[in-house]
Tab-separated table of C-alpha atoms in Angstrom:
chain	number	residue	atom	x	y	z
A	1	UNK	CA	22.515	-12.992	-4.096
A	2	UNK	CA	20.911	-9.877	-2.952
A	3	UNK	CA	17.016	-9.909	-2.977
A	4	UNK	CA	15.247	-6.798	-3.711
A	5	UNK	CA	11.102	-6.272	-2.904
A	6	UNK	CA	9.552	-3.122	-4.087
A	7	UNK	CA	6.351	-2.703	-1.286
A	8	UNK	CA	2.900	-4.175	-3.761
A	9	UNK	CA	0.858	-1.776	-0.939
A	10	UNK	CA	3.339	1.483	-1.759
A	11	UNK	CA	2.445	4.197	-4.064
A	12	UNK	CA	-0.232	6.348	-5.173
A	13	UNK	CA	-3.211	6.370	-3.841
A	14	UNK	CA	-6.907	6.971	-5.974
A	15	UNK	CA	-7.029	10.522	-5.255
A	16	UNK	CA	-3.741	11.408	-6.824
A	17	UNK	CA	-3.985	8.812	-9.093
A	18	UNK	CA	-7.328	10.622	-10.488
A	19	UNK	CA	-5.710	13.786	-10.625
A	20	UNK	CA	-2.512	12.833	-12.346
A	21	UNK	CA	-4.893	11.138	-15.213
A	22	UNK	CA	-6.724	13.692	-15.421
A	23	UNK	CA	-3.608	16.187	-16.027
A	24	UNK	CA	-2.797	13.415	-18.961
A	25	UNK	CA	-5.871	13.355	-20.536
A	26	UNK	CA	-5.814	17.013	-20.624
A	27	UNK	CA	-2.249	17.198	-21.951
A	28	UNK	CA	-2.693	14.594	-24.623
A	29	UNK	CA	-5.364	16.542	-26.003
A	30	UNK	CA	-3.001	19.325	-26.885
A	31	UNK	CA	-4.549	21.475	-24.358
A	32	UNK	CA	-2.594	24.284	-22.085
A	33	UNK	CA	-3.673	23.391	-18.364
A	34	UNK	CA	-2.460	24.787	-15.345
A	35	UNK	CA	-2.158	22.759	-11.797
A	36	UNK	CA	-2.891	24.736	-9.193
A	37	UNK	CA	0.239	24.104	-6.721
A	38	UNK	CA	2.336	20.909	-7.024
A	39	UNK	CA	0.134	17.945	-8.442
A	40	UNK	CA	1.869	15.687	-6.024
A	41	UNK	CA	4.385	16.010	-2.963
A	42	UNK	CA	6.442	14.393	-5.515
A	43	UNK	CA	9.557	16.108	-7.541
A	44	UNK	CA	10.624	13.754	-9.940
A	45	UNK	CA	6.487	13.356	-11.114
A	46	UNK	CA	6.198	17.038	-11.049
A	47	UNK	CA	9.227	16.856	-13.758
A	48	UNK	CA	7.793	14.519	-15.668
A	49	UNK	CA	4.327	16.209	-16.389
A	50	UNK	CA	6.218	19.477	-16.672
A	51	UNK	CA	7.830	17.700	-19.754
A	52	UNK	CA	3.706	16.837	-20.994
A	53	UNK	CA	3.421	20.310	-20.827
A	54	UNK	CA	1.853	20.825	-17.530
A	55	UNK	CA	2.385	24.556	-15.922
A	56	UNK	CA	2.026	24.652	-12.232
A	57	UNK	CA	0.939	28.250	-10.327
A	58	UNK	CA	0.531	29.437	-7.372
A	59	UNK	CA	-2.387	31.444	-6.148
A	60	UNK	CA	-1.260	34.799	-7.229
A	61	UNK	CA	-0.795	33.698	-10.438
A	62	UNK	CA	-3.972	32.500	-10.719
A	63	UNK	CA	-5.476	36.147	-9.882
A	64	UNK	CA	-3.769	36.987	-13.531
A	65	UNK	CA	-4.858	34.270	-15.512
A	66	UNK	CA	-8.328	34.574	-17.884
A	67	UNK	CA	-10.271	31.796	-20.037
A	68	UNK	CA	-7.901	29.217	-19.091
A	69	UNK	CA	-8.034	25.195	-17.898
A	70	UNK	CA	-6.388	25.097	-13.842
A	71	UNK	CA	-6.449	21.777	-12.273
A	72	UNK	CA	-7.261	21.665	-8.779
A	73	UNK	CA	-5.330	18.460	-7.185
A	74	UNK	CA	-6.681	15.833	-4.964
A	75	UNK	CA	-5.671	18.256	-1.893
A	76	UNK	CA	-8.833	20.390	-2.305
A	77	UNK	CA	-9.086	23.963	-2.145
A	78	UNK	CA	-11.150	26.741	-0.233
A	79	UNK	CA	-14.388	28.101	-1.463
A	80	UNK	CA	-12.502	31.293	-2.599
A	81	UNK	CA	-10.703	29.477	-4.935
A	82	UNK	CA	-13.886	28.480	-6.768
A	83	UNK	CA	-14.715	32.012	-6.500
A	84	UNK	CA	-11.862	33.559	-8.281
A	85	UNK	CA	-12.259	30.835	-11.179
A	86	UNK	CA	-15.856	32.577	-11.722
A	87	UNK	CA	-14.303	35.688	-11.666
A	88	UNK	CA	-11.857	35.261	-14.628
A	89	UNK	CA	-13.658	32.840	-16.507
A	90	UNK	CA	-11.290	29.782	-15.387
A	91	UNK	CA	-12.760	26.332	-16.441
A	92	UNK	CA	-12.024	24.091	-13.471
A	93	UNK	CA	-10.724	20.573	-13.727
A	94	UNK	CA	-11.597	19.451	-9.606
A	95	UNK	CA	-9.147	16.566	-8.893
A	96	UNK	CA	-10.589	17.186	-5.706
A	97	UNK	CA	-10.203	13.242	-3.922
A	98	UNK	CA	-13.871	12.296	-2.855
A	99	UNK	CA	-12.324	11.494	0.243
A	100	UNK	CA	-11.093	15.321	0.887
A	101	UNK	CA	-14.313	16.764	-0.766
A	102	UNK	CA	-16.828	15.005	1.642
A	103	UNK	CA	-14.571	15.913	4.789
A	104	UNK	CA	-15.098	19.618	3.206
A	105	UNK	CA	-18.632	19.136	3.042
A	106	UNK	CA	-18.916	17.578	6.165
A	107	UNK	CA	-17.229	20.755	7.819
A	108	UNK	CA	-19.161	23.282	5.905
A	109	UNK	CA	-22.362	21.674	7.032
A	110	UNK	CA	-21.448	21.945	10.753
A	111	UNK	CA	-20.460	25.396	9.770
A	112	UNK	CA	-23.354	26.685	8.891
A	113	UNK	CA	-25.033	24.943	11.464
A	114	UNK	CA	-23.394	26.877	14.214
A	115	UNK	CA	-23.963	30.331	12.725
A	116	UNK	CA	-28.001	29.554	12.002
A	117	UNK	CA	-27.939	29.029	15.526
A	118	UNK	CA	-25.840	31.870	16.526
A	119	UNK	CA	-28.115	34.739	13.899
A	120	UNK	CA	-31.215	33.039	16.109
A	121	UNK	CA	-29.590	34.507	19.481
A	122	UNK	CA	-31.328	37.719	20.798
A	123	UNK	CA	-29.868	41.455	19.605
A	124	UNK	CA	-28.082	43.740	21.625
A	125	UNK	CA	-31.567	46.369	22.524
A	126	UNK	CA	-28.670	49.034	21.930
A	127	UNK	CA	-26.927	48.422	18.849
A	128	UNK	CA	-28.494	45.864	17.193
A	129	UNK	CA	-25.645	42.863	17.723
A	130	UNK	CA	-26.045	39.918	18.418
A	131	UNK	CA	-25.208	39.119	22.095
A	132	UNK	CA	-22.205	37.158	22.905
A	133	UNK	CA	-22.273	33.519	23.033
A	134	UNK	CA	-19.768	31.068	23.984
A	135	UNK	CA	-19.273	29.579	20.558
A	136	UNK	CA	-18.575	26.216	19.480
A	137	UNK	CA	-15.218	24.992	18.247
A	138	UNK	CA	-14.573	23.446	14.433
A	139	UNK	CA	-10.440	21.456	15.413
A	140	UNK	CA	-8.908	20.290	12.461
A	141	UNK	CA	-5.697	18.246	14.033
A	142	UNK	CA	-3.628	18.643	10.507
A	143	UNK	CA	-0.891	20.434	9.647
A	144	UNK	CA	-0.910	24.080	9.318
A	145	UNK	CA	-0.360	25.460	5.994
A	146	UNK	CA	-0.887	22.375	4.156
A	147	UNK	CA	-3.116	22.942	1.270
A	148	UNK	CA	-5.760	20.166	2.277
A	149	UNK	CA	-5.685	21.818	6.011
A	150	UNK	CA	-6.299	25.223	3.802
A	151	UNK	CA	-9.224	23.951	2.087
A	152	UNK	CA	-10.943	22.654	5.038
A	153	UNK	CA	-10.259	25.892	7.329
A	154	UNK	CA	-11.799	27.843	4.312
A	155	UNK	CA	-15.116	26.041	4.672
A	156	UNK	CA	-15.489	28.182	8.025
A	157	UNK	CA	-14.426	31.307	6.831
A	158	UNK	CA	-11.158	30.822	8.496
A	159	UNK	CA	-12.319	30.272	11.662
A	160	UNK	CA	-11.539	26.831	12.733
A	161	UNK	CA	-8.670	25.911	14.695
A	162	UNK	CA	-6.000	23.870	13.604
A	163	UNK	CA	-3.941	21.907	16.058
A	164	UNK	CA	-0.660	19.788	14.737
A	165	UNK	CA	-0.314	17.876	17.406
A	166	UNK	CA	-1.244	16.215	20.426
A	167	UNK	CA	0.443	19.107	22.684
A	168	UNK	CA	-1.915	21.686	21.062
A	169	UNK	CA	-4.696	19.832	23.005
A	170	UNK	CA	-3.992	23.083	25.609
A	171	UNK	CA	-5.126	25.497	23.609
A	172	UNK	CA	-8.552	24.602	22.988
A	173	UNK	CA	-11.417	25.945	25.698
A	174	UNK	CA	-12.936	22.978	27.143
A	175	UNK	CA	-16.191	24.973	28.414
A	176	UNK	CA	-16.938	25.286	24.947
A	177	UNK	CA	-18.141	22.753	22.125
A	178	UNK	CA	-15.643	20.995	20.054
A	179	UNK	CA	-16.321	19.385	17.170
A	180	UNK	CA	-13.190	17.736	16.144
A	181	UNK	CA	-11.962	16.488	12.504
A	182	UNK	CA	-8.748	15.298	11.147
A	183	UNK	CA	-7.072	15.839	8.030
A	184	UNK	CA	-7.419	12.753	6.060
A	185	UNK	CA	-3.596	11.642	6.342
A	186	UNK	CA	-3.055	12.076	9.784
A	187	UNK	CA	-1.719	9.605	12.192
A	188	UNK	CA	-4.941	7.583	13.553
A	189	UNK	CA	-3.142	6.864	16.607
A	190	UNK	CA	-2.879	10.298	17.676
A	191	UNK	CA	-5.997	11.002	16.746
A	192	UNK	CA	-7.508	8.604	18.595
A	193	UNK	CA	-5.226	9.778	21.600
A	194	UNK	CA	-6.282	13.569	21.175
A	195	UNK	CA	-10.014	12.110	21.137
A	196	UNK	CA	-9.388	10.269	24.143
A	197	UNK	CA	-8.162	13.457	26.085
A	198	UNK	CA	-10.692	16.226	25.020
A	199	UNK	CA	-13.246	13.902	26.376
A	200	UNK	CA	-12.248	13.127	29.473
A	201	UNK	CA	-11.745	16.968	29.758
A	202	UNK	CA	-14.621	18.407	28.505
A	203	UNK	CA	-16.798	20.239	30.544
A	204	UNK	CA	-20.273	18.385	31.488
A	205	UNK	CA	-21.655	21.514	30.392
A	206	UNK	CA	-20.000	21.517	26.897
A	207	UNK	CA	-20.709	18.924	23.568
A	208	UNK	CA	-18.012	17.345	22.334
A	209	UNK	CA	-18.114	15.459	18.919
A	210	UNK	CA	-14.806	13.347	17.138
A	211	UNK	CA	-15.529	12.824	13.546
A	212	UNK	CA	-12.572	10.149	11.756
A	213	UNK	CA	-12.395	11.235	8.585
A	214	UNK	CA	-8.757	9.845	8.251
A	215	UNK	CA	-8.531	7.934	4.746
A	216	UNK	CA	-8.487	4.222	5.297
A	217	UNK	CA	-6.623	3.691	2.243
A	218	UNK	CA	-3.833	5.636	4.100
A	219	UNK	CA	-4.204	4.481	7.776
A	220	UNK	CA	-4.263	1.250	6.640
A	221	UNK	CA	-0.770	1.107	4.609
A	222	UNK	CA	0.595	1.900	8.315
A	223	UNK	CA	0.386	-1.475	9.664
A	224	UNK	CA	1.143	-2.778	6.401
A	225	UNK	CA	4.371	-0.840	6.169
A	226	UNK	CA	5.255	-1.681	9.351
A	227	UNK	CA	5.368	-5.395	8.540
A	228	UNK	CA	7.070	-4.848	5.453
A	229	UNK	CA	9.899	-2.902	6.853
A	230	UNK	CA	11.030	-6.142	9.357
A	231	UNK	CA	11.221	-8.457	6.712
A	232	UNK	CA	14.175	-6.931	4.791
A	233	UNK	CA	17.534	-5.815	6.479
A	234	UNK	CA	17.606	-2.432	4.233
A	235	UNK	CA	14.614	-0.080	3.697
A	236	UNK	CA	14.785	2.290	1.505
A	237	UNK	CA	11.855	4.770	1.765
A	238	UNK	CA	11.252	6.818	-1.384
A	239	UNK	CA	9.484	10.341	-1.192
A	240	UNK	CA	9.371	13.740	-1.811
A	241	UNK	CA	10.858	15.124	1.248
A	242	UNK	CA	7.203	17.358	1.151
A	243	UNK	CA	4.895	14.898	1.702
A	244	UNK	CA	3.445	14.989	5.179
A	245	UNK	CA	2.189	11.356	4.905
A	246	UNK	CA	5.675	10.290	3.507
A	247	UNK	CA	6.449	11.424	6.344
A	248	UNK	CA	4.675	9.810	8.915
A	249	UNK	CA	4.964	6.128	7.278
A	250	UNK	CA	8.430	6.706	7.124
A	251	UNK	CA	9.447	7.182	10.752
A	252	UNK	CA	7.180	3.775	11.061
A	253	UNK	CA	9.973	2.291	8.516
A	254	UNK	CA	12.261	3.681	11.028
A	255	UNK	CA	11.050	2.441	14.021
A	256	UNK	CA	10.617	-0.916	13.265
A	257	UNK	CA	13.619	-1.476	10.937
A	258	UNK	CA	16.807	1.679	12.518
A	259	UNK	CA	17.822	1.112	9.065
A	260	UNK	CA	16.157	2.694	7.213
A	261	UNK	CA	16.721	5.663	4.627
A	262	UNK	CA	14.455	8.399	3.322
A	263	UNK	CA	15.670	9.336	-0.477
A	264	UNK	CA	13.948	10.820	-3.171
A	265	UNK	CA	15.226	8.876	-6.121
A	266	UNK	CA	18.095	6.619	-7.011
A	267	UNK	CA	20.658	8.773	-7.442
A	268	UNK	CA	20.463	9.437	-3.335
A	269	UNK	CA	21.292	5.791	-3.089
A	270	UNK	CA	24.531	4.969	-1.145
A	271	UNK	CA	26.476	1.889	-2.449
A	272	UNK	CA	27.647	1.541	1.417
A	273	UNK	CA	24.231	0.830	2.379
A	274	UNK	CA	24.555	-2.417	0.330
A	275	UNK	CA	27.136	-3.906	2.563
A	276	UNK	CA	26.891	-7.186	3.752
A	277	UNK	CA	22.861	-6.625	2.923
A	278	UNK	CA	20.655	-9.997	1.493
A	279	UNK	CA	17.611	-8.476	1.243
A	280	UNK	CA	16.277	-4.356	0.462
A	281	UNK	CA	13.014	-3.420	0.767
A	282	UNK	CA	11.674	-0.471	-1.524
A	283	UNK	CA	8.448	1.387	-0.433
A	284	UNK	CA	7.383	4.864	-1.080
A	285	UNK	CA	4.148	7.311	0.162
A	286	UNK	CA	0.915	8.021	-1.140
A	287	UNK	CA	2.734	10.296	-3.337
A	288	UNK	CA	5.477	8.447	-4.490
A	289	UNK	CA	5.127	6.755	-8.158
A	290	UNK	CA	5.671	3.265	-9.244
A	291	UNK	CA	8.083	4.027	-11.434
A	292	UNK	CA	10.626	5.864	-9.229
A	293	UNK	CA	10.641	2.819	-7.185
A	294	UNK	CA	11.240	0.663	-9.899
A	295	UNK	CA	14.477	3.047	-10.822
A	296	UNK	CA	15.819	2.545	-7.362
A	297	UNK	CA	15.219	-0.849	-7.622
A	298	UNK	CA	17.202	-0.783	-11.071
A	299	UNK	CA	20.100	1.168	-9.518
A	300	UNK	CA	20.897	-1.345	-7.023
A	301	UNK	CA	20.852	-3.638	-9.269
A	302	UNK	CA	23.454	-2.222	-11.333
A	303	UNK	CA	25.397	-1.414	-8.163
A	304	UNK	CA	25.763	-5.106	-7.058
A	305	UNK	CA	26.780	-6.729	-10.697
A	306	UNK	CA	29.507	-8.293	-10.853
C-alpha cells in the first residue's frame, strides 16, 4: 500500500502567517482592503483571498487610491511607500514580518551612520562640497527586484548594492568598507561562503562587517528538508513557481532525492510518477499552505484506489 507523508516542518512561516490573518480579519469585517503586491508567492492562496474579497495592486495603483485600507505583506516595503500612504490618506495595515522590519532597521541605522560621518568631512574652499571620500559599502546578497530586497535597498536611498550571488563578490571595491547583510531567505551556506571571501580580501586598510540576518525559521527547514526528502522514494515539492525560498529548498529536495518534482497544486500531479512508488513525500515553502498539500495528498490518493 502506498504511504503518503505531508512534511509537519513545511508551510507557512509566522510572517506570512500574520499577514494572511490579518487580510482575514480585515475581510470578515466587511471591510474593502487592498494588498499591496501578492500576499504570498503563492497562486492558489492568492485565489482564495481574492474570493474573501481581497484586491491586490501594484504600486501605481496605489498612487490613485485615497482614504483606503492597503496591506503591506510580510516582505516589507521602502520608506517611500509609507510616504505615499501619508500622502493620500491610506490607513496602513504593516504585515511587515518582525524579522524583515528589524533587518530594515538595522540597515537604516548603519545608513545614517555613514552619511553623519560623511556631512562631518571638510567642504570644498571653492564650492562649498563636501570633499570626496572613499565611502563605505551597504551589500545586500538577495535577489534583485524582489520586494523584500526593495525594501531594504530603500532604507539607503537606493544606494546599497545588491549582489545575487557568490560570483558578484567581483564587483564590490575591497579598499573600501563593506558592511554586508543578507536577505532573510537566502541560502546560509553561501552566505557564509561570500563572508568567508570578502574577508580574506579586504584591504587591511578597509572595515569589513557580516551581519546574518537570515531567518532561522527558514535556514533551519533546510536541513530538515533535506532529511525528509531521503526517506520517501517520491517528493513532491509544492510551490508557487515565484517563491525564491521555494526555490532554494527545492533544489535541496533535488539533490538529495533526483526524484523529485516541483508542482504548484494537484492537478500538476503525474499518475506515472506513482509507478512502482511505496512511499511520497509532500513538502512545500514558506509560502506554500497547508491545505494545498493536503489536496495533493488527496489526489494521489484517489489516483491509486482500486
Amino acid at each position: 500500500m502506498l504511504q503518503i507523508e505531508i512534511d509537519s516542518g513545511s508551510g507557512f512561516c509566522f510572517g506570512v502567517t500574520t499577514a494572511i490573518k490579518k487580510a482575514e480579519e480585515e475581510l470578515a469585517s466587511g471591510n474593502t482592503l487592498y494588498c499591496l503586491g501578492d500576499i504570498v508567492h503563492n497562486g492558489m492562496e492568492c485565489e482564495r483571498l481574492r474570493r474573501l474579497g481581497l484586491i491586490t495592486i501594484n504600486h501605481d495603483d496605489m498612487r490613485n487610491l485615497h482614504d483606503v485600507k492597503v496591506l503591506l505583506r510580510a516582505h516589507g516595503e521602502p520608506p517611500e511607500t509609507y510616504q505615499l500612504a501619508r500622502r493620500n490618506n491610506i490607513e496602513i495595515i504593516d504585515a511587515t514580518c518582525p524579522v524583515v522590519l528589524q533587518l530594515q532597521r538595522r540597515i537604516k541605522t548603519q545608513y545614517e551612520k555613514m552619511q553623519t560621518a560623511r556631512n562631518a568631512l571638510p567642504k570644498c574652499n571653492t564650492c562649498d562640497e563636501t570633499e570626496p571620500s572613499e565611502e563605505a559599502q551597504i551589500v545586500i546578497f538577495g535577489k534583485k527586484g524582489h520586494a523584500e530586497v526593495l525594501g531594504l535597498v530603500g532604507q539607503t536611498e537606493s544606494r546599497a548594492i545588491v549582489i545575487e550571488q557568490f560570483d558578484d563578490v567581483a564587483k564590490l571595491d575591497f579598499c573600501r568598507d563593506i558592511y554586508l547583510y543578507s536577505q532573510t531567505t537566502k541560502s546560509l551556506d553561501e552566505f557564509h561562503r561570500i563572508t568567508d571571501y570578502i574577508q580574506s580580501h579586504i584591504s587591511p586598510t578597509a572595515v569589513f562587517r557580516s551581519f546574518d540576518t537570515i531567518c532561522r525559521q527558514v535556514a533551519n527547514r533546510m536541513p530538515n528538508i533535506s532529511t525528509f526528502a531521503t526517506r520517501h522514494d517520491l517528493i513532491l515539492f509544492v510551490c508557487g513557481r515565484k517563491s525564491s525560498n521555494g526555490k532554494v529548498l527545492f533544489n535541496e529536495c533535488l539533490r538529495v532525492n533526483p526524484n523529485s518534482h516541483l508542482i504548484e497544486g494537484p492537478a500538476e500531479i503525474h499518475p506515472a510518477w506513482l509507478e512502482g512508488i511505496r512511499t511520497v513525500g509532500i513538502c512545500g515553502a514558506t509560502s506554500t499552505p497547508k491545505w494545498l498539500m493536503e489536496q495533493c495528498r488527496d489526489a494521489i490518493s484517489a489516483m491509486t484506489e482500486d
